[in-house]
Coordinates of N, CA and C in Angstrom, one line a residue:
X1437 N 45.9 -159.4 5.6 CA 45.9 -157.9 5.4 C 44.3 -157.6 4.8
X1438 N 43.8 -156.3 5.4 CA 42.9 -155.9 4.7 C 42.3 -156.3 3.5
X1439 N 40.9 -156.6 3.2 CA 40.6 -157.0 2.1 C 39.1 -156.3 1.8
X1440 N 38.8 -155.6 0.7 CA 37.6 -155.4 0.5 C 36.7 -156.2 -0.2
X1441 N 35.6 -156.6 0.5 CA 34.5 -157.5 -0.4 C 34.2 -157.3 -1.9
X1442 N 34.7 -158.3 -2.6 CA 34.5 -158.1 -3.9 C 33.0 -157.4 -4.3
X1443 N 32.1 -157.8 -3.8 CA 30.8 -157.3 -4.4 C 30.3 -156.1 -3.5
X1444 N 30.5 -156.1 -2.2 CA 29.8 -155.2 -1.6 C 30.7 -153.7 -1.3
X1445 N 31.9 -154.1 -1.5 CA 32.9 -152.7 -1.3 C 33.6 -152.7 -2.6
X1446 N 34.4 -153.8 -3.1 CA 35.1 -153.4 -4.3 C 34.1 -153.0 -5.3
X1447 N 32.8 -153.6 -5.1 CA 31.8 -153.1 -6.1 C 32.0 -153.8 -7.6
X1448 N 32.5 -154.9 -7.6 CA 32.7 -155.5 -9.2 C 32.0 -156.7 -9.0
X1449 N 31.0 -157.0 -9.9 CA 30.4 -158.2 -10.0 C 31.3 -159.0 -11.2
X1450 N 31.4 -160.2 -10.9 CA 32.4 -161.0 -11.9 C 31.5 -161.4 -12.7
X1451 N 30.0 -161.5 -12.7 CA 29.4 -162.0 -13.6 C 29.1 -161.4 -14.6
X1452 N 29.6 -160.0 -14.9 CA 29.2 -159.2 -15.8 C 30.3 -158.1 -16.2
X1453 N 30.7 -157.9 -17.2 CA 31.9 -156.9 -17.8 C 31.5 -155.4 -17.5
X1454 N 30.1 -155.4 -17.6 CA 29.3 -154.4 -17.5 C 28.9 -153.5 -16.0
X1455 N 29.1 -154.5 -15.2 CA 28.8 -154.3 -13.9 C 29.7 -152.9 -13.3
X1456 N 29.1 -152.5 -12.4 CA 29.4 -151.0 -11.8 C 30.3 -151.2 -10.5
X1457 N 31.4 -150.4 -10.2 CA 31.8 -150.4 -9.1 C 30.8 -149.8 -8.0
X1458 N 30.7 -150.0 -6.7 CA 29.6 -149.2 -6.0 C 30.7 -148.8 -4.8
X1459 N 29.8 -147.5 -4.2 CA 30.5 -147.0 -3.0 C 30.3 -148.0 -1.7
X1460 N 31.4 -148.5 -1.3 CA 31.3 -149.2 0.2 C 30.7 -148.6 1.4
X1461 N 29.8 -149.4 1.8 CA 29.1 -149.1 3.0 C 30.0 -148.5 4.3
X1462 N 29.8 -147.5 4.9 CA 30.4 -147.0 6.0 C 30.4 -148.2 7.1
X1463 N 31.5 -148.4 7.8 CA 31.2 -149.4 8.9 C 30.7 -149.0 10.3
X1464 N 30.1 -147.8 10.3 CA 29.2 -147.2 11.4 C 28.3 -146.0 10.8
X1465 N 27.7 -145.3 11.7 CA 26.5 -144.3 11.3 C 27.5 -143.1 11.2
X1466 N 26.9 -142.1 10.3 CA 27.6 -140.8 9.9 C 27.8 -140.2 11.1
X1467 N 27.2 -140.1 12.5 CA 27.5 -139.4 13.4 C 28.2 -140.1 14.6
X1468 N 28.8 -141.1 14.2 CA 29.1 -142.0 15.3 C 30.9 -141.8 15.8
X1469 N 31.4 -140.7 14.7 CA 33.0 -140.4 14.9 C 32.8 -139.2 15.8
X1470 N 31.6 -138.5 16.1 CA 31.3 -137.1 16.9 C 31.9 -137.3 18.1
X1471 N 32.4 -136.3 18.9 CA 32.6 -135.1 18.4 C 33.8 -135.0 17.5
X1472 N 34.6 -135.7 17.6 CA 36.0 -135.4 17.0 C 35.9 -135.3 15.3
X1473 N 35.3 -135.9 14.7 CA 34.5 -135.8 13.3 C 33.2 -135.7 13.2
X1474 N 32.7 -134.6 12.7 CA 31.1 -134.5 12.6 C 30.5 -135.1 11.7
X1475 N 29.2 -135.4 11.8 CA 28.4 -136.1 10.8 C 28.5 -135.2 9.4
X1476 N 28.8 -133.9 9.6 CA 28.6 -133.0 8.4 C 30.0 -133.2 7.6
X1477 N 30.9 -133.4 8.3 CA 32.4 -133.9 7.6 C 32.0 -135.2 7.1
X1478 N 31.4 -136.0 7.6 CA 31.3 -137.4 7.0 C 30.7 -137.4 5.9
X1479 N 29.3 -136.5 6.1 CA 28.4 -136.6 4.8 C 29.2 -135.9 3.7
X1480 N 30.2 -135.0 3.8 CA 30.7 -134.3 2.6 C 32.0 -135.4 2.1
X1481 N 32.5 -135.6 3.2 CA 33.9 -136.6 2.8 C 33.5 -137.8 2.3
X1482 N 32.4 -138.5 2.7 CA 32.2 -139.7 2.4 C 31.0 -140.0 1.4
X1483 N 30.0 -139.0 1.7 CA 28.8 -138.8 0.7 C 29.2 -138.1 -0.7
X1484 N 30.1 -137.2 -0.5 CA 30.4 -136.6 -1.8 C 31.9 -136.9 -2.5
X1485 N 32.8 -136.8 -1.8 CA 34.2 -136.9 -2.2 C 34.4 -138.4 -2.4
X1486 N 34.2 -139.3 -1.5 CA 34.6 -140.6 -1.7 C 33.6 -141.4 -2.9
X1487 N 32.3 -140.8 -2.7 CA 31.3 -141.3 -3.8 C 31.7 -140.8 -5.1
X1488 N 32.2 -139.7 -5.3 CA 32.7 -139.1 -6.6 C 33.7 -139.8 -7.1
X1489 N 34.6 -140.1 -6.4 CA 35.8 -141.2 -7.0 C 34.9 -142.4 -7.7
X1490 N 34.1 -143.2 -6.9 CA 33.5 -144.2 -7.4 C 32.8 -143.9 -8.7
X1491 N 32.0 -142.9 -8.6 CA 31.3 -142.4 -9.8 C 32.0 -142.0 -10.9
X1492 N 33.2 -141.5 -11.0 CA 34.2 -141.1 -11.9 C 35.0 -142.2 -12.5
X1493 N 35.4 -143.3 -11.5 CA 35.9 -144.4 -12.0 C 35.2 -145.1 -13.1
X1494 N 33.8 -145.2 -12.7 CA 32.8 -146.0 -13.6 C 32.7 -145.4 -14.8
X1495 N 33.0 -143.9 -15.0 CA 32.7 -143.4 -16.1 C 33.7 -143.5 -16.9
X1496 N 35.2 -143.8 -16.5 CA 36.5 -143.6 -17.2 C 37.2 -145.0 -17.5
X1497 N 36.8 -146.0 -16.6 CA 37.7 -147.2 -16.4 C 37.4 -147.8 -18.0
X1498 N 38.7 -148.0 -18.7 CA 38.8 -148.9 -20.1 C 38.4 -150.1 -19.8
X1499 N 38.0 -150.6 -21.0 CA 37.6 -152.0 -21.0 C 38.4 -153.0 -20.4
X1500 N 39.9 -152.6 -20.8 CA 40.8 -153.6 -20.5 C 41.1 -153.5 -19.1
X1501 N 40.4 -152.8 -18.2 CA 40.6 -152.9 -16.7 C 39.4 -153.2 -16.1
X1502 N 38.1 -153.4 -16.7 CA 37.1 -153.5 -16.2 C 36.8 -154.9 -15.4
X1503 N 37.7 -155.8 -15.5 CA 37.6 -157.1 -15.0 C 38.4 -157.1 -13.4
X1504 N 38.9 -156.1 -13.5 CA 39.9 -155.9 -12.2 C 39.3 -155.2 -11.0
X1505 N 39.5 -155.9 -9.9 CA 39.2 -155.0 -8.5 C 39.7 -153.7 -8.5
X1506 N 39.1 -152.7 -7.8 CA 39.8 -151.8 -7.3 C 41.1 -151.8 -6.7
X1507 N 41.2 -152.7 -5.8 CA 42.6 -152.9 -5.3 C 43.5 -153.4 -6.5
X1508 N 43.0 -154.1 -7.2 CA 44.0 -154.5 -8.3 C 44.4 -153.5 -9.2
X1509 N 43.7 -152.5 -9.5 CA 43.9 -151.2 -10.2 C 44.8 -150.5 -9.5
X1510 N 44.6 -150.3 -8.4 CA 45.4 -149.3 -7.4 C 46.8 -150.0 -7.3
X1511 N 46.9 -151.4 -7.2 CA 48.3 -152.0 -7.2 C 49.0 -152.0 -8.2
X1512 N 48.4 -151.8 -9.5 CA 49.2 -151.6 -10.8 C 50.2 -150.2 -10.6
X1513 N 49.8 -149.4 -9.7 CA 50.4 -148.1 -9.5 C 50.4 -147.0 -10.3
X1514 N 50.7 -145.5 -9.9 CA 50.2 -144.5 -11.0 C 50.9 -144.6 -12.2
X1515 N 52.1 -145.2 -12.5 CA 52.8 -145.3 -13.8 C 52.3 -146.1 -14.7
X1516 N 51.5 -147.0 -14.3 CA 50.8 -148.0 -15.3 C 49.4 -148.1 -15.5
X1517 N 48.7 -147.1 -15.2 CA 47.3 -146.8 -15.1 C 47.0 -145.5 -16.0
X1518 N 45.9 -145.2 -16.6 CA 45.8 -143.7 -16.9 C 45.7 -143.1 -15.6
X1519 N 46.1 -141.8 -15.6 CA 45.9 -141.0 -14.4 C 44.6 -140.9 -13.8
X1520 N 43.7 -140.6 -14.5 CA 42.3 -140.2 -14.0 C 41.7 -141.6 -13.4
X1521 N 42.1 -142.7 -14.1 CA 41.8 -144.3 -13.7 C 42.4 -144.5 -12.3
X1522 N 43.5 -144.2 -12.3 CA 44.4 -144.6 -11.1 C 43.8 -143.7 -10.0
X1523 N 43.8 -142.5 -10.1 CA 43.3 -141.7 -9.1 C 42.0 -141.9 -8.5
X1524 N 41.2 -142.2 -9.2 CA 39.7 -142.7 -8.8 C 39.8 -144.0 -8.0
X1525 N 40.6 -144.8 -8.8 CA 40.7 -146.2 -8.0 C 41.3 -146.2 -6.5
X1526 N 42.3 -145.4 -6.6 CA 43.3 -145.4 -5.5 C 42.6 -144.4 -4.5
X1527 N 41.8 -143.3 -4.8 CA 41.2 -142.7 -4.0 C 40.1 -143.5 -3.2
X1528 N 39.4 -144.4 -4.0 CA 38.4 -145.1 -3.6 C 39.0 -146.2 -2.6
X1529 N 40.1 -146.8 -2.7 CA 40.7 -147.7 -1.9 C 41.2 -147.0 -0.6
X1530 N 42.0 -145.9 -1.0 CA 42.5 -145.0 0.2 C 41.6 -144.7 1.2
X1531 N 40.3 -144.0 0.7 CA 39.1 -143.6 1.8 C 38.5 -145.0 2.4
X1532 N 38.2 -146.2 1.9 CA 37.9 -147.2 2.3 C 38.7 -147.7 3.4
X1533 N 39.9 -147.7 3.0 CA 41.0 -148.1 4.3 C 41.0 -146.9 5.4
X1534 N 40.8 -145.8 5.2 CA 40.8 -144.8 6.0 C 39.4 -144.9 7.1
X1535 N 38.4 -145.1 6.3 CA 37.1 -145.3 7.3 C 37.1 -146.5 8.2
X1536 N 38.0 -147.4 7.9 CA 37.9 -148.7 8.5 C 39.1 -148.5 9.5
X1537 N 40.0 -147.7 9.5 CA 41.0 -147.1 10.2 C 40.5 -146.5 11.5
X1538 N 39.0 -146.0 11.3 CA 38.5 -145.4 12.6 C 37.6 -146.0 13.1
X1539 N 37.3 -145.7 14.3 CA 36.2 -146.5 15.0 C 35.5 -145.6 16.0
X1540 N 34.0 -145.5 16.1 CA 33.5 -144.8 17.0 C 33.9 -145.1 18.6
X1541 N 34.2 -143.8 19.4 CA 34.5 -144.0 20.8 C 33.9 -145.1 21.6
X1542 N 32.5 -145.0 21.5 CA 31.8 -146.2 22.1 C 32.2 -147.6 22.0
X1543 N 32.5 -147.7 20.6 CA 32.9 -149.4 20.5 C 34.6 -149.5 20.6
X1544 N 35.2 -148.5 21.0 CA 36.8 -148.6 21.5 C 36.9 -149.1 22.9
X1545 N 35.9 -149.2 23.7 CA 36.1 -149.5 24.8 C 36.7 -150.9 25.1
X1546 N 37.8 -151.0 25.9 CA 38.6 -152.4 25.8 C 39.8 -152.3 24.8
X1547 N 39.6 -151.4 23.6 CA 40.5 -151.7 22.5 C 41.0 -150.2 22.4
X1548 N 41.1 -149.0 23.1 CA 41.4 -147.9 22.8 C 42.8 -147.6 22.9
X1549 N 43.9 -148.7 22.8 CA 45.1 -148.7 22.7 C 45.7 -150.1 21.8
X1550 N 46.8 -150.1 21.5 CA 47.0 -151.3 20.6 C 47.1 -152.5 21.7
X1551 N 47.0 -153.7 21.1 CA 47.0 -155.0 21.9 C 48.5 -155.0 22.1
X1552 N 48.9 -155.9 23.1 CA 50.0 -156.4 23.4 C 51.0 -156.8 22.4
X1553 N 50.4 -157.3 21.4 CA 51.1 -157.7 20.3 C 51.7 -156.9 19.2
X1554 N 50.7 -155.8 19.2 CA 51.0 -154.6 18.0 C 51.8 -153.7 19.0
X1555 N 51.5 -153.4 20.1 CA 52.2 -152.5 21.1 C 53.7 -153.0 20.9
X1556 N 54.0 -154.3 21.3 CA 55.2 -154.8 21.1 C 55.9 -154.4 19.9
X1557 N 55.4 -154.5 18.7 CA 55.9 -154.5 17.5 C 56.0 -153.0 17.2
X1558 N 55.3 -152.1 17.8 CA 55.6 -150.6 17.9 C 56.8 -150.1 18.5
X1559 N 56.6 -150.9 19.9 CA 58.0 -150.7 20.5 C 59.1 -151.0 19.8
X1560 N 59.1 -152.1 19.2 CA 60.4 -152.8 18.5 C 60.9 -151.6 17.5
X1561 N 59.7 -151.3 16.9 CA 60.0 -150.6 15.6 C 60.4 -149.1 15.7
X1562 N 59.6 -148.1 16.9 CA 60.1 -146.9 17.2 C 60.7 -146.7 18.2
X1563 N 60.8 -147.6 19.3 CA 61.2 -147.2 20.4 C 60.3 -147.2 21.7
X1564 N 59.3 -146.5 21.3 CA 58.2 -146.4 22.2 C 56.9 -146.1 21.4
X1565 N 55.6 -146.4 22.3 CA 54.5 -146.0 21.7 C 54.6 -144.6 21.3
X1566 N 54.8 -143.7 22.6 CA 55.0 -142.4 22.3 C 55.7 -141.8 21.3
X1567 N 56.9 -142.4 21.1 CA 57.6 -141.9 20.1 C 56.9 -142.1 18.5
X1568 N 56.4 -143.1 18.6 CA 55.8 -143.5 17.2 C 54.6 -142.5 17.0
X1569 N 53.7 -142.1 18.1 CA 52.6 -141.3 18.1 C 53.1 -139.9 17.5
X1570 N 54.3 -139.8 18.2 CA 54.9 -138.3 17.9 C 55.4 -138.3 16.4
X1571 N 56.0 -139.4 15.8 CA 56.5 -139.3 14.5 C 55.4 -139.2 13.5
X1572 N 54.3 -140.3 13.9 CA 53.3 -140.3 12.9 C 52.5 -138.9 12.9
X1573 N 52.1 -138.5 14.1 CA 51.4 -137.0 13.9 C 52.7 -136.0 13.3
X1574 N 53.9 -136.1 13.4 CA 54.7 -135.0 12.5 C 54.3 -135.4 11.2
X1575 N 54.2 -136.4 10.8 CA 54.2 -136.5 9.4 C 52.9 -136.3 8.7
X1576 N 51.8 -136.5 9.7 CA 50.5 -136.3 9.0 C 50.3 -134.8 9.2
X1577 N 50.6 -134.3 10.2 CA 50.3 -132.6 10.3 C 51.1 -131.9 9.2
X1578 N 52.3 -132.5 9.1 CA 53.3 -131.4 8.5 C 53.4 -132.0 6.9
X1579 N 52.8 -132.9 6.5 CA 52.7 -133.5 5.2 C 52.3 -132.0 4.2
X1580 N 52.9 -131.8 3.2 CA 52.9 -130.4 2.3 C 51.7 -130.8 1.3
X1581 N 50.5 -130.0 1.3 CA 49.5 -130.2 0.6 C 48.5 -131.4 0.8
X1582 N 47.9 -132.2 -0.1 CA 47.2 -133.1 0.1 C 47.7 -134.4 0.1
X1583 N 47.3 -135.6 0.8 CA 47.9 -136.8 0.9 C 47.5 -137.7 2.0
X1584 N 48.4 -138.6 2.4 CA 48.0 -139.6 3.2 C 49.2 -139.9 4.2
X1585 N 49.0 -140.2 5.4 CA 50.1 -140.7 6.4 C 49.7 -142.1 6.8
X1586 N 50.7 -143.1 6.3 CA 50.6 -144.4 6.5 C 51.3 -145.2 7.5
X1587 N 50.9 -146.2 8.1 CA 51.6 -146.9 9.1 C 51.8 -148.3 8.3
X1588 N 52.9 -148.5 7.8 CA 52.9 -149.9 7.3 C 53.9 -150.8 7.7
X1589 N 53.8 -152.3 7.4 CA 54.6 -153.2 7.6 C 55.7 -153.4 6.4
X1590 N 57.2 -153.2 7.0 CA 58.1 -153.6 5.9 C 58.4 -155.1 6.0
X1591 N 58.0 -155.6 4.8 CA 58.2 -157.0 4.7 C 59.5 -157.4 4.9
X1592 N 60.4 -157.0 4.3 CA 61.9 -157.4 4.7 C 62.3 -157.4 6.0
X1593 N 62.1 -156.2 6.7 CA 62.7 -156.2 8.3 C 61.7 -156.8 9.2
X1594 N 60.4 -156.9 8.7 CA 59.3 -157.2 9.8 C 58.9 -156.1 10.7
X1595 N 59.5 -154.9 10.4 CA 59.2 -153.8 11.3 C 58.3 -152.8 10.6
X1596 N 57.8 -151.9 11.5 CA 56.6 -150.9 11.1 C 57.5 -149.8 10.8
X1597 N 56.9 -149.2 9.8 CA 57.6 -147.7 9.4 C 56.4 -146.9 8.9
X1598 N 56.5 -145.5 8.9 CA 55.8 -144.5 8.5 C 56.1 -144.0 7.2
X1599 N 55.1 -144.1 6.1 CA 55.1 -143.4 4.9 C 54.2 -142.5 4.6
X1600 N 54.5 -141.3 3.8 CA 53.7 -140.5 3.4 C 53.4 -140.6 1.9
X1601 N 52.3 -140.4 1.2 CA 51.9 -140.5 -0.2 C 51.4 -139.1 -0.2
X1602 N 51.5 -138.8 -1.7 CA 50.8 -137.2 -1.9 C 49.5 -137.5 -2.8
X1603 N 48.8 -136.8 -2.9 CA 47.4 -136.8 -3.6 C 46.7 -138.0 -3.6
X1604 N 46.6 -138.6 -4.4 CA 45.8 -140.0 -4.6 C 46.6 -141.3 -4.4
X1605 N 48.2 -141.1 -4.2 CA 48.8 -142.1 -4.3 C 48.8 -143.0 -3.0
X1606 N 48.6 -144.1 -3.3 CA 48.5 -145.4 -2.5 C 49.9 -145.9 -2.0
X1607 N 49.7 -147.1 -1.2 CA 51.0 -147.8 -0.9 C 51.0 -149.2 -1.7
X1608 N 49.7 -149.3 -2.3 CA 49.5 -150.8 -2.7 C 50.3 -151.3 -3.8
X1609 N 51.1 -150.4 -4.6 CA 51.9 -150.9 -5.7 C 53.4 -151.1 -5.2
X1610 N 53.6 -150.9 -3.9 CA 54.7 -150.9 -3.2 C 54.8 -152.8 -2.9
X1611 N 55.2 -153.6 -3.3 CA 55.0 -154.9 -2.8 C 56.0 -155.1 -1.8
X1612 N 56.7 -154.2 -1.2 CA 57.7 -154.6 0.1 C 56.9 -154.1 1.2
X1613 N 55.9 -153.6 1.1 CA 55.3 -153.1 2.5 C 53.6 -153.7 2.4
X1614 N 53.1 -153.7 3.5 CA 51.6 -154.0 3.9 C 51.0 -152.7 4.4
X1615 N 49.8 -152.4 4.1 CA 49.3 -150.9 5.1 C 48.5 -151.5 6.2
X1616 N 48.8 -150.7 7.3 CA 48.3 -151.4 8.6 C 47.4 -150.1 9.0
X1617 N 47.5 -149.0 8.5 CA 46.7 -147.9 9.2 C 46.8 -146.8 8.5
X1618 N 45.8 -145.7 8.3 CA 46.1 -144.4 7.5 C 45.5 -143.3 8.1
X1619 N 46.0 -142.2 8.0 CA 45.3 -140.9 8.3 C 45.2 -140.1 6.9
X1620 N 44.2 -139.6 6.6 CA 43.7 -138.9 5.5 C 43.9 -137.4 5.8
X1621 N 45.1 -137.0 5.0 CA 45.2 -135.6 5.4 C 44.9 -134.5 4.2
X1622 N 43.7 -134.8 3.6 CA 43.4 -133.9 2.5 C 42.5 -133.0 3.4
X1623 N 42.4 -131.6 2.9 CA 41.7 -130.6 3.6 C 40.0 -131.2 3.7
X1624 N 39.6 -131.8 2.9 CA 38.2 -132.2 3.1 C 38.1 -133.2 4.2
X1625 N 39.1 -133.9 4.8 CA 38.9 -134.9 5.9 C 38.6 -134.0 7.2
X1626 N 39.2 -132.6 7.2 CA 38.9 -132.0 8.5 C 38.6 -130.3 8.5
X1627 N 38.6 -130.0 7.2 CA 38.2 -128.3 7.2 C 37.0 -128.1 7.8
X1628 N 35.7 -128.6 7.8 CA 34.5 -128.2 8.2 C 34.7 -128.2 9.8
X1629 N 35.6 -129.2 10.6 CA 35.3 -129.1 11.9 C 36.6 -128.4 12.4
X1630 N 37.6 -128.3 11.7 CA 39.0 -127.6 12.3 C 39.7 -126.5 11.4
X1631 N 38.9 -126.1 10.4 CA 39.3 -125.2 9.3 C 40.8 -125.6 9.0
X1632 N 41.7 -124.5 9.0 CA 43.1 -125.2 8.8 C 43.9 -125.6 9.9
X1633 N 43.2 -125.9 11.0 CA 44.1 -126.4 11.9 C 44.4 -127.9 12.0
X1634 N 45.0 -128.3 10.9 CA 45.3 -129.7 10.8 C 45.9 -130.7 12.0
X1635 N 46.9 -129.9 12.6 CA 47.3 -130.7 13.9 C 46.2 -131.0 14.9
X1636 N 45.4 -130.2 15.1 CA 44.1 -130.6 16.0 C 43.5 -131.9 15.4
X1637 N 43.2 -131.7 14.1 CA 42.5 -133.0 13.5 C 43.4 -134.2 13.9
X1638 N 44.6 -134.2 13.4 CA 45.6 -135.3 13.9 C 45.6 -135.6 15.3
X1639 N 45.7 -134.8 16.2 CA 45.6 -134.9 17.7 C 44.3 -135.7 18.0
X1640 N 43.2 -135.5 17.5 CA 41.7 -136.0 17.7 C 42.0 -137.2 16.9
X1641 N 42.6 -137.6 15.9 CA 42.6 -138.7 15.4 C 42.7 -139.8 16.0
X1642 N 43.8 -139.7 16.9 CA 44.1 -140.7 17.8 C 43.1 -141.3 18.9
X1643 N 42.0 -140.2 19.0 CA 41.2 -140.9 20.0 C 39.9 -141.7 19.1
X1644 N 40.2 -141.9 17.7 CA 39.5 -142.7 17.0 C 39.8 -144.0 16.2
X1645 N 41.4 -144.4 16.7 CA 42.0 -145.4 15.9 C 41.6 -146.6 16.0
X1646 N 41.0 -147.2 15.1 CA 40.7 -148.7 15.3 C 42.0 -149.8 15.3
X1647 N 42.4 -149.8 16.5 CA 43.7 -150.8 16.6 C 43.2 -152.1 16.3
X1648 N 42.1 -152.6 16.2 CA 41.7 -153.9 16.3 C 42.0 -154.3 14.5
X1649 N 41.5 -153.3 13.7 CA 41.7 -153.0 12.3 C 43.1 -153.1 12.1
X1650 N 43.5 -152.4 12.7 CA 45.5 -152.3 12.4 C 45.8 -153.9 12.9
X1651 N 45.9 -154.3 13.7 CA 46.2 -155.4 14.2 C 45.9 -156.8 13.2
X1652 N 44.7 -156.6 12.6 CA 44.0 -157.4 11.7 C 45.0 -157.6 10.3
X1653 N 45.5 -156.4 10.1 CA 46.5 -156.2 8.9 C 47.8 -156.5 8.9
X1654 N 48.3 -156.9 10.0 CA 49.6 -157.5 10.4 C 49.7 -158.7 9.3

């Protein structure tokens, strides 16, 4: 499963309880997702929103949680962590997972579709890749308000399924699933480029999906 590097991405140094969480580096240049997602969008989305969650987390995390990674805080779930702390940690994790769920078109050559292993699991879970794509797009485009559309592996059945979470909520607190891929459907993910046309953003999301990352999370 996807793992955020403890120092570089989780941003917590075990050598000091006073260490700060840090903003994970983008896995590509800010203009690398253009023309589907502009450098301006990435600059605001990553440089303002994502960075803001990290800054907020550092300012409010209580002493009893400072020894935990961002993943560990998020995995406790929204009912077991102060709301502001959970929201900041979960949004940091969710955004990091989102950036890794995308890849520049230039680097997707030869990997612009799922591998045979992942494709077979998608077919088994949804009937066909086209059926999966249509269902995922429906969830992502149709989610009311802000949130996330996730492709997850159901541990009990071994099949993939689609899950929507609202606002900052992640899927990490659900021990029954493993996150595979995510699409951010908060307005700040697409409004500069698409205004209120979320379906157009979701349509172009498929041109950037990092299938290698998705398979690495199985």
